[in-house]
């Protein structure tokens, strides 16, 4: 192996024979040498582990001081063993992290609870998580000053026994405001579309309906639950018109938008028409996951066009008869 080699030479004057005392002495020396070898390997292992532990601690210290989340670790006796400066900054506490080391978590929580809009629920929720020993990720909490925090909980196990509790807090106020603004914008545009009488339908790459608005339900005669999960071109159109939809879906896969007329049948199998303006729908990787179409009911226009065409045809026939 890679360890140190030990060789012991022993000679006896009486034809290389050893008496019992000499044998015991040799055995003692070889035992010492074997123990020395084992100790040397053990020290090397300990030294290697110590280097890894020191490196891990340094990495952890940098992470704790640079990343934008607050962290608290409670040991098995529910006393604070570690917390970082970011935790105190999030809760606007002017103190040094070392002031909290050794404090019982109940005392710390009683200090913090009044900073939340629902103080008692804050305490009950933490006790429940520790009791059930189950992870919880990104639970949103509202502070008394209307800021939004995301809290995550991780029980720390050793041989299936919980030896500590890790709590992580992130100030998610800006993210929450962005999400709220998106929801407001979405609702605003949906209200505009609804009031304009425009149908909205979202489908995946297989033309399976993912979502529809109320105007689409009114146009087709189907309830939302009757539409979602159905294949749009199978439910609403015949084979000829189905090919029109399939061609449009191929345009979506190539990230192209298009507009086209479509003859469809409502729930009562009444023939109707819609004008569709559709475009591709993307996921966060930029991949096409389907399409979104805005539908305008042109049934009345098509009926008027047919009536106009019929009137023109009738006039042409009468003119021919008059000419004859």
mmCIF file of C-alpha atoms in Angstrom:
data_model
loop_
_atom_site.group_PDB
_atom_site.id
_atom_site.type_symbol
_atom_site.label_atom_id
_atom_site.label_comp_id
_atom_site.label_asym_id
_atom_site.label_seq_id
_atom_site.Cartn_x
_atom_site.Cartn_y
_atom_site.Cartn_z
ATOM 1 C CA UNK A 1 0.000 0.000 0.000
ATOM 2 C CA UNK A 2 0.916 3.689 0.215
ATOM 3 C CA UNK A 3 1.724 3.505 3.980
ATOM 4 C CA UNK A 4 5.164 3.231 5.570
ATOM 5 C CA UNK A 5 6.796 -0.264 5.456
ATOM 6 C CA UNK A 6 8.364 -1.654 8.619
ATOM 7 C CA UNK A 7 10.905 -4.569 8.584
ATOM 8 C CA UNK A 8 12.200 -6.227 11.788
ATOM 9 C CA UNK A 9 15.378 -8.341 11.681
ATOM 10 C CA UNK A 10 16.011 -10.660 14.656
ATOM 11 C CA UNK A 11 18.787 -13.265 15.058
ATOM 12 C CA UNK A 12 19.520 -15.823 17.782
ATOM 13 C CA UNK A 13 22.972 -17.231 18.517
ATOM 14 C CA UNK A 14 21.603 -20.698 19.250
ATOM 15 C CA UNK A 15 20.861 -21.899 15.698
ATOM 16 C CA UNK A 16 18.182 -19.197 15.076
ATOM 17 C CA UNK A 17 16.047 -20.504 17.917
ATOM 18 C CA UNK A 18 14.357 -18.155 20.380
ATOM 19 C CA UNK A 19 13.486 -18.829 23.992
ATOM 20 C CA UNK A 20 10.070 -17.809 25.389
ATOM 21 C CA UNK A 21 11.308 -14.492 26.813
ATOM 22 C CA UNK A 22 12.912 -13.509 23.484
ATOM 23 C CA UNK A 23 9.727 -14.512 21.632
ATOM 24 C CA UNK A 24 7.580 -12.371 23.947
ATOM 25 C CA UNK A 25 9.903 -9.416 23.387
ATOM 26 C CA UNK A 26 9.705 -9.793 19.576
ATOM 27 C CA UNK A 27 5.944 -10.107 19.769
ATOM 28 C CA UNK A 28 5.841 -6.913 21.859
ATOM 29 C CA UNK A 29 7.916 -4.998 19.297
ATOM 30 C CA UNK A 30 5.826 -6.195 16.318
ATOM 31 C CA UNK A 31 2.620 -5.242 18.159
ATOM 32 C CA UNK A 32 4.017 -1.732 18.754
ATOM 33 C CA UNK A 33 4.936 -1.432 15.068
ATOM 34 C CA UNK A 34 1.469 -2.600 13.933
ATOM 35 C CA UNK A 35 -0.177 -0.113 16.277
ATOM 36 C CA UNK A 36 2.082 2.623 14.941
ATOM 37 C CA UNK A 37 1.012 1.839 11.365
ATOM 38 C CA UNK A 38 -2.677 1.905 12.325
ATOM 39 C CA UNK A 39 -2.246 5.175 14.219
ATOM 40 C CA UNK A 40 -0.441 6.768 11.277
ATOM 41 C CA UNK A 41 -3.281 5.829 8.888
ATOM 42 C CA UNK A 42 -5.830 7.090 11.424
ATOM 43 C CA UNK A 43 -4.014 10.426 11.844
ATOM 44 C CA UNK A 44 -3.876 10.847 8.050
ATOM 45 C CA UNK A 45 -7.621 10.188 7.818
ATOM 46 C CA UNK A 46 -8.375 12.648 10.644
ATOM 47 C CA UNK A 47 -6.120 15.266 9.066
ATOM 48 C CA UNK A 48 -7.845 14.850 5.693
ATOM 49 C CA UNK A 49 -11.298 15.113 7.297
ATOM 50 C CA UNK A 50 -10.244 18.186 9.244
ATOM 51 C CA UNK A 51 -9.132 19.895 6.022
ATOM 52 C CA UNK A 52 -12.505 19.079 4.405
ATOM 53 C CA UNK A 53 -14.410 20.342 7.467
ATOM 54 C CA UNK A 54 -12.397 23.578 7.539
ATOM 55 C CA UNK A 55 -13.018 24.100 3.790
ATOM 56 C CA UNK A 56 -16.758 23.378 4.202
ATOM 57 C CA UNK A 57 -16.953 25.830 7.103
ATOM 58 C CA UNK A 58 -15.228 28.539 5.070
ATOM 59 C CA UNK A 59 -17.592 27.992 2.126
ATOM 60 C CA UNK A 60 -20.554 28.082 4.528
ATOM 61 C CA UNK A 61 -19.323 31.306 6.149
ATOM 62 C CA UNK A 62 -19.007 33.016 2.754
ATOM 63 C CA UNK A 63 -22.484 31.806 1.748
ATOM 64 C CA UNK A 64 -23.984 33.029 5.012
ATOM 65 C CA UNK A 65 -22.388 36.455 4.702
ATOM 66 C CA UNK A 66 -22.955 37.084 0.969
ATOM 67 C CA UNK A 67 -26.287 35.493 0.024
ATOM 68 C CA UNK A 68 -29.482 37.475 0.519
ATOM 69 C CA UNK A 69 -31.304 35.182 2.912
ATOM 70 C CA UNK A 70 -31.583 35.128 6.671
ATOM 71 C CA UNK A 71 -30.767 31.890 8.428
ATOM 72 C CA UNK A 72 -31.298 30.552 11.962
ATOM 73 C CA UNK A 73 -30.205 27.154 13.239
ATOM 74 C CA UNK A 74 -31.619 25.774 16.506
ATOM 75 C CA UNK A 75 -29.867 22.820 18.155
ATOM 76 C CA UNK A 76 -31.531 19.762 19.704
ATOM 77 C CA UNK A 77 -32.179 21.696 22.920
ATOM 78 C CA UNK A 78 -34.045 24.398 20.966
ATOM 79 C CA UNK A 79 -31.345 26.980 21.543
ATOM 80 C CA UNK A 80 -29.993 29.214 18.790
ATOM 81 C CA UNK A 81 -26.651 27.837 17.662
ATOM 82 C CA UNK A 82 -26.239 30.065 14.620
ATOM 83 C CA UNK A 83 -27.840 33.021 12.850
ATOM 84 C CA UNK A 84 -26.495 35.453 10.279
ATOM 85 C CA UNK A 85 -26.584 39.235 9.914
ATOM 86 C CA UNK A 86 -29.056 39.062 7.025
ATOM 87 C CA UNK A 87 -31.638 37.536 9.394
ATOM 88 C CA UNK A 88 -31.367 40.542 11.702
ATOM 89 C CA UNK A 89 -31.479 42.934 8.727
ATOM 90 C CA UNK A 90 -34.689 41.354 7.406
ATOM 91 C CA UNK A 91 -36.380 41.894 10.785
ATOM 92 C CA UNK A 92 -34.720 45.329 11.216
ATOM 93 C CA UNK A 93 -33.063 44.297 14.476
ATOM 94 C CA UNK A 94 -30.063 46.439 15.410
ATOM 95 C CA UNK A 95 -27.873 43.855 17.150
ATOM 96 C CA UNK A 96 -24.944 41.515 16.640
ATOM 97 C CA UNK A 97 -25.634 37.865 15.724
ATOM 98 C CA UNK A 98 -23.520 36.737 18.694
ATOM 99 C CA UNK A 99 -26.079 38.362 21.057
ATOM 100 C CA UNK A 100 -28.559 35.603 20.144
ATOM 101 C CA UNK A 101 -26.290 32.556 20.386
ATOM 102 C CA UNK A 102 -27.528 30.290 23.189
ATOM 103 C CA UNK A 103 -30.927 32.035 23.454
ATOM 104 C CA UNK A 104 -33.898 29.655 23.751
ATOM 105 C CA UNK A 105 -36.012 29.706 20.584
ATOM 106 C CA UNK A 106 -39.186 30.505 22.585
ATOM 107 C CA UNK A 107 -37.631 33.751 23.791
ATOM 108 C CA UNK A 108 -36.470 34.652 20.272
ATOM 109 C CA UNK A 109 -39.887 33.897 18.764
ATOM 110 C CA UNK A 110 -41.638 36.054 21.346
ATOM 111 C CA UNK A 111 -39.388 38.922 20.249
ATOM 112 C CA UNK A 112 -40.167 38.313 16.570
ATOM 113 C CA UNK A 113 -43.893 37.481 16.684
ATOM 114 C CA UNK A 114 -45.099 41.074 17.064
ATOM 115 C CA UNK A 115 -43.461 41.907 13.743
ATOM 116 C CA UNK A 116 -46.048 39.726 11.961
ATOM 117 C CA UNK A 117 -49.638 40.600 11.096
ATOM 118 C CA UNK A 118 -50.783 37.383 12.756
ATOM 119 C CA UNK A 119 -48.388 36.897 15.727
ATOM 120 C CA UNK A 120 -50.035 33.828 17.290
ATOM 121 C CA UNK A 121 -50.288 31.987 13.985
ATOM 122 C CA UNK A 122 -46.552 32.621 13.449
ATOM 123 C CA UNK A 123 -45.734 30.761 16.700
ATOM 124 C CA UNK A 124 -48.294 27.944 16.198
ATOM 125 C CA UNK A 125 -47.100 27.305 12.653
ATOM 126 C CA UNK A 126 -43.456 26.904 13.731
ATOM 127 C CA UNK A 127 -44.353 24.542 16.592
ATOM 128 C CA UNK A 128 -46.465 22.448 14.219
ATOM 129 C CA UNK A 129 -43.614 22.155 11.698
ATOM 130 C CA UNK A 130 -41.118 21.087 14.380
ATOM 131 C CA UNK A 131 -43.600 18.546 15.760
ATOM 132 C CA UNK A 132 -44.271 16.893 12.377
ATOM 133 C CA UNK A 133 -40.576 17.141 11.337
ATOM 134 C CA UNK A 134 -41.488 17.793 7.693
ATOM 135 C CA UNK A 135 -39.802 20.235 5.310
ATOM 136 C CA UNK A 136 -41.737 23.287 4.175
ATOM 137 C CA UNK A 137 -40.543 25.449 1.286
ATOM 138 C CA UNK A 138 -41.383 29.080 0.528
ATOM 139 C CA UNK A 139 -44.304 29.668 2.928
ATOM 140 C CA UNK A 140 -45.357 33.312 2.496
ATOM 141 C CA UNK A 141 -45.822 35.398 5.639
ATOM 142 C CA UNK A 142 -47.049 38.989 5.939
ATOM 143 C CA UNK A 143 -45.219 41.360 8.270
ATOM 144 C CA UNK A 144 -46.946 44.133 10.211
ATOM 145 C CA UNK A 145 -45.329 46.686 7.863
ATOM 146 C CA UNK A 146 -46.874 44.810 4.846
ATOM 147 C CA UNK A 147 -43.600 43.325 3.666
ATOM 148 C CA UNK A 148 -43.775 39.711 2.434
ATOM 149 C CA UNK A 149 -41.368 37.043 3.681
ATOM 150 C CA UNK A 150 -40.839 33.530 2.341
ATOM 151 C CA UNK A 151 -39.928 31.051 5.072
ATOM 152 C CA UNK A 152 -38.513 27.560 4.582
ATOM 153 C CA UNK A 153 -38.024 24.918 7.277
ATOM 154 C CA UNK A 154 -35.595 21.973 7.252
ATOM 155 C CA UNK A 155 -35.376 19.451 10.125
ATOM 156 C CA UNK A 156 -31.774 18.210 10.520
ATOM 157 C CA UNK A 157 -31.539 14.439 11.033
ATOM 158 C CA UNK A 158 -28.765 12.197 12.368
ATOM 159 C CA UNK A 159 -29.486 8.451 12.464
ATOM 160 C CA UNK A 160 -33.206 9.196 11.984
ATOM 161 C CA UNK A 161 -33.232 11.470 15.051
ATOM 162 C CA UNK A 162 -33.816 15.209 14.753
ATOM 163 C CA UNK A 163 -30.765 17.033 16.123
ATOM 164 C CA UNK A 164 -31.707 20.547 15.030
ATOM 165 C CA UNK A 165 -33.961 22.882 13.069
ATOM 166 C CA UNK A 166 -32.935 25.154 10.204
ATOM 167 C CA UNK A 167 -35.075 28.198 9.289
ATOM 168 C CA UNK A 168 -34.456 30.282 6.166
ATOM 169 C CA UNK A 169 -36.126 33.657 5.493
ATOM 170 C CA UNK A 170 -36.159 35.637 2.228
ATOM 171 C CA UNK A 171 -37.659 39.092 1.708
ATOM 172 C CA UNK A 172 -40.044 38.416 -1.194
ATOM 173 C CA UNK A 173 -41.817 41.805 -1.155
ATOM 174 C CA UNK A 174 -40.585 42.912 -4.608
ATOM 175 C CA UNK A 175 -41.311 39.492 -6.135
ATOM 176 C CA UNK A 176 -44.801 39.515 -4.594
ATOM 177 C CA UNK A 177 -45.503 43.013 -5.982
ATOM 178 C CA UNK A 178 -44.407 41.916 -9.458
ATOM 179 C CA UNK A 179 -46.702 38.895 -9.281
ATOM 180 C CA UNK A 180 -49.597 41.068 -8.100
ATOM 181 C CA UNK A 181 -48.980 43.530 -10.949
ATOM 182 C CA UNK A 182 -49.015 40.644 -13.443
ATOM 183 C CA UNK A 183 -52.296 39.376 -11.989
ATOM 184 C CA UNK A 184 -53.817 42.875 -12.186
ATOM 185 C CA UNK A 185 -52.634 43.278 -15.802
ATOM 186 C CA UNK A 186 -53.990 39.825 -16.691
ATOM 187 C CA UNK A 187 -57.377 40.564 -15.121
ATOM 188 C CA UNK A 188 -57.509 43.963 -16.861
ATOM 189 C CA UNK A 189 -56.887 42.480 -20.310
ATOM 190 C CA UNK A 190 -59.252 39.596 -19.623
ATOM 191 C CA UNK A 191 -61.998 42.090 -18.691
ATOM 192 C CA UNK A 192 -61.353 44.009 -21.929
ATOM 193 C CA UNK A 193 -61.561 40.806 -23.961
ATOM 194 C CA UNK A 194 -64.715 39.655 -22.149
ATOM 195 C CA UNK A 195 -66.432 43.016 -22.673
ATOM 196 C CA UNK A 196 -65.499 42.976 -26.353
ATOM 197 C CA UNK A 197 -67.107 39.551 -26.696
ATOM 198 C CA UNK A 198 -63.849 37.933 -27.802
ATOM 199 C CA UNK A 199 -63.227 34.279 -26.996
ATOM 200 C CA UNK A 200 -59.862 33.237 -25.658
ATOM 201 C CA UNK A 201 -58.556 29.665 -25.870
ATOM 202 C CA UNK A 202 -55.202 28.179 -24.855
ATOM 203 C CA UNK A 203 -54.172 24.778 -26.234
ATOM 204 C CA UNK A 204 -51.045 22.613 -26.004
ATOM 205 C CA UNK A 205 -49.061 21.219 -28.949
ATOM 206 C CA UNK A 206 -51.577 18.372 -29.329
ATOM 207 C CA UNK A 207 -54.462 20.896 -29.583
ATOM 208 C CA UNK A 208 -55.744 19.836 -26.151
ATOM 209 C CA UNK A 209 -57.656 22.701 -24.534
ATOM 210 C CA UNK A 210 -55.915 24.039 -21.403
ATOM 211 C CA UNK A 211 -58.045 27.094 -20.641
ATOM 212 C CA UNK A 212 -60.945 29.123 -22.069
ATOM 213 C CA UNK A 213 -62.783 32.282 -21.053
ATOM 214 C CA UNK A 214 -66.514 32.781 -20.611
ATOM 215 C CA UNK A 215 -66.931 34.324 -24.080
ATOM 216 C CA UNK A 216 -65.650 31.080 -25.663
ATOM 217 C CA UNK A 217 -68.203 29.110 -23.630
ATOM 218 C CA UNK A 218 -70.975 31.411 -24.873
ATOM 219 C CA UNK A 219 -69.824 31.016 -28.495
ATOM 220 C CA UNK A 220 -69.596 27.222 -28.373
ATOM 221 C CA UNK A 221 -72.426 26.439 -25.928
ATOM 222 C CA UNK A 222 -70.097 24.281 -23.792
ATOM 223 C CA UNK A 223 -69.236 24.877 -20.118
ATOM 224 C CA UNK A 224 -65.560 25.312 -19.189
ATOM 225 C CA UNK A 225 -65.331 21.822 -17.675
ATOM 226 C CA UNK A 226 -66.740 20.376 -20.923
ATOM 227 C CA UNK A 227 -64.047 22.091 -23.000
ATOM 228 C CA UNK A 228 -60.892 21.743 -20.879
ATOM 229 C CA UNK A 229 -59.036 18.519 -21.676
ATOM 230 C CA UNK A 230 -60.813 18.047 -25.025
ATOM 231 C CA UNK A 231 -59.040 18.097 -28.411
ATOM 232 C CA UNK A 232 -60.295 21.325 -29.977
ATOM 233 C CA UNK A 233 -60.406 20.235 -33.639
ATOM 234 C CA UNK A 234 -62.084 16.908 -32.740
ATOM 235 C CA UNK A 235 -64.799 18.505 -30.609
ATOM 236 C CA UNK A 236 -65.651 21.599 -32.638
ATOM 237 C CA UNK A 237 -64.988 21.053 -36.366
ATOM 238 C CA UNK A 238 -65.259 18.460 -39.132
ATOM 239 C CA UNK A 239 -62.289 16.871 -40.930
ATOM 240 C CA UNK A 240 -61.868 19.585 -43.593
ATOM 241 C CA UNK A 241 -61.731 22.381 -41.041
ATOM 242 C CA UNK A 242 -59.580 20.198 -38.768
ATOM 243 C CA UNK A 243 -56.844 20.349 -41.379
ATOM 244 C CA UNK A 244 -56.969 24.157 -41.204
ATOM 245 C CA UNK A 245 -56.320 23.957 -37.433
ATOM 246 C CA UNK A 246 -53.512 21.416 -37.866
ATOM 247 C CA UNK A 247 -51.799 23.704 -40.386
ATOM 248 C CA UNK A 248 -52.152 26.627 -37.979
ATOM 249 C CA UNK A 249 -50.616 24.511 -35.200
ATOM 250 C CA UNK A 250 -47.636 23.734 -37.435
ATOM 251 C CA UNK A 251 -47.180 27.511 -37.859
ATOM 252 C CA UNK A 252 -47.162 27.818 -34.058
ATOM 253 C CA UNK A 253 -44.405 25.200 -33.787
ATOM 254 C CA UNK A 254 -42.359 27.375 -36.163
ATOM 255 C CA UNK A 255 -43.105 30.349 -33.862
ATOM 256 C CA UNK A 256 -45.414 32.013 -36.435
ATOM 257 C CA UNK A 257 -48.684 33.851 -35.763
ATOM 258 C CA UNK A 258 -51.616 33.712 -38.204
ATOM 259 C CA UNK A 259 -55.292 34.595 -38.703
ATOM 260 C CA UNK A 260 -57.953 32.493 -40.384
ATOM 261 C CA UNK A 261 -61.694 31.863 -40.598
ATOM 262 C CA UNK A 262 -63.120 28.657 -39.184
ATOM 263 C CA UNK A 263 -66.487 26.962 -39.576
ATOM 264 C CA UNK A 264 -67.400 25.098 -36.380
ATOM 265 C CA UNK A 265 -70.357 23.431 -34.671
ATOM 266 C CA UNK A 266 -71.634 24.421 -31.238
ATOM 267 C CA UNK A 267 -72.979 22.024 -28.618
ATOM 268 C CA UNK A 268 -76.374 21.851 -30.386
ATOM 269 C CA UNK A 269 -74.543 21.048 -33.667
ATOM 270 C CA UNK A 270 -75.576 24.403 -35.107
ATOM 271 C CA UNK A 271 -73.189 25.606 -37.814
ATOM 272 C CA UNK A 272 -71.276 28.763 -36.828
ATOM 273 C CA UNK A 273 -68.213 30.752 -37.875
ATOM 274 C CA UNK A 274 -65.359 32.436 -36.046
ATOM 275 C CA UNK A 275 -62.335 34.494 -37.001
ATOM 276 C CA UNK A 276 -59.240 33.263 -35.146
ATOM 277 C CA UNK A 277 -56.079 35.229 -34.539
ATOM 278 C CA UNK A 278 -53.516 32.978 -32.857
ATOM 279 C CA UNK A 279 -49.896 32.917 -31.845
ATOM 280 C CA UNK A 280 -47.425 30.519 -30.205
ATOM 281 C CA UNK A 281 -47.239 30.092 -26.435
ATOM 282 C CA UNK A 282 -43.783 29.695 -24.857
ATOM 283 C CA UNK A 283 -42.359 28.285 -21.631
ATOM 284 C CA UNK A 284 -39.538 29.931 -19.669
ATOM 285 C CA UNK A 285 -36.950 28.153 -21.889
ATOM 286 C CA UNK A 286 -38.369 29.717 -25.058
ATOM 287 C CA UNK A 287 -39.839 26.405 -26.257
ATOM 288 C CA UNK A 288 -43.259 26.386 -27.969
ATOM 289 C CA UNK A 289 -45.724 24.639 -25.651
ATOM 290 C CA UNK A 290 -48.884 25.343 -27.670
ATOM 291 C CA UNK A 291 -50.838 28.368 -28.814
ATOM 292 C CA UNK A 292 -53.265 31.048 -27.660
ATOM 293 C CA UNK A 293 -56.097 32.083 -29.957
ATOM 294 C CA UNK A 294 -58.476 35.055 -29.823
ATOM 295 C CA UNK A 295 -61.840 34.160 -31.355
ATOM 296 C CA UNK A 296 -64.346 36.598 -32.883
ATOM 297 C CA UNK A 297 -67.809 35.266 -33.711
ATOM 298 C CA UNK A 298 -68.555 36.163 -37.356
ATOM 299 C CA UNK A 299 -71.650 33.951 -37.728
ATOM 300 C CA UNK A 300 -73.976 36.934 -38.310
ATOM 301 C CA UNK A 301 -71.579 38.402 -40.872
ATOM 302 C CA UNK A 302 -71.392 35.042 -42.713
ATOM 303 C CA UNK A 303 -75.215 34.781 -42.693
ATOM 304 C CA UNK A 304 -75.443 38.307 -44.155
ATOM 305 C CA UNK A 305 -72.800 37.406 -46.770
ATOM 306 C CA UNK A 306 -74.781 34.296 -47.737
ATOM 307 C CA UNK A 307 -78.004 36.312 -47.897
ATOM 308 C CA UNK A 308 -76.264 38.960 -50.027
ATOM 309 C CA UNK A 309 -74.862 36.309 -52.360
ATOM 310 C CA UNK A 310 -78.290 34.690 -52.646
ATOM 311 C CA UNK A 311 -79.860 38.093 -53.412
ATOM 312 C CA UNK A 312 -77.249 38.817 -56.098
ATOM 313 C CA UNK A 313 -77.790 35.342 -57.601
ATOM 314 C CA UNK A 314 -81.581 35.938 -57.619
ATOM 315 C CA UNK A 315 -81.110 39.364 -59.271
ATOM 316 C CA UNK A 316 -78.826 37.845 -61.932
ATOM 317 C CA UNK A 317 -81.430 35.182 -62.705
ATOM 318 C CA UNK A 318 -84.219 37.827 -62.962
ATOM 319 C CA UNK A 319 -82.037 40.010 -65.191
ATOM 320 C CA UNK A 320 -81.435 37.056 -67.493
ATOM 321 C CA UNK A 321 -85.166 36.360 -67.636
ATOM 322 C CA UNK A 322 -85.891 40.057 -68.406
ATOM 323 C CA UNK A 323 -83.202 40.073 -71.102
ATOM 324 C CA UNK A 324 -84.700 36.955 -72.678
#
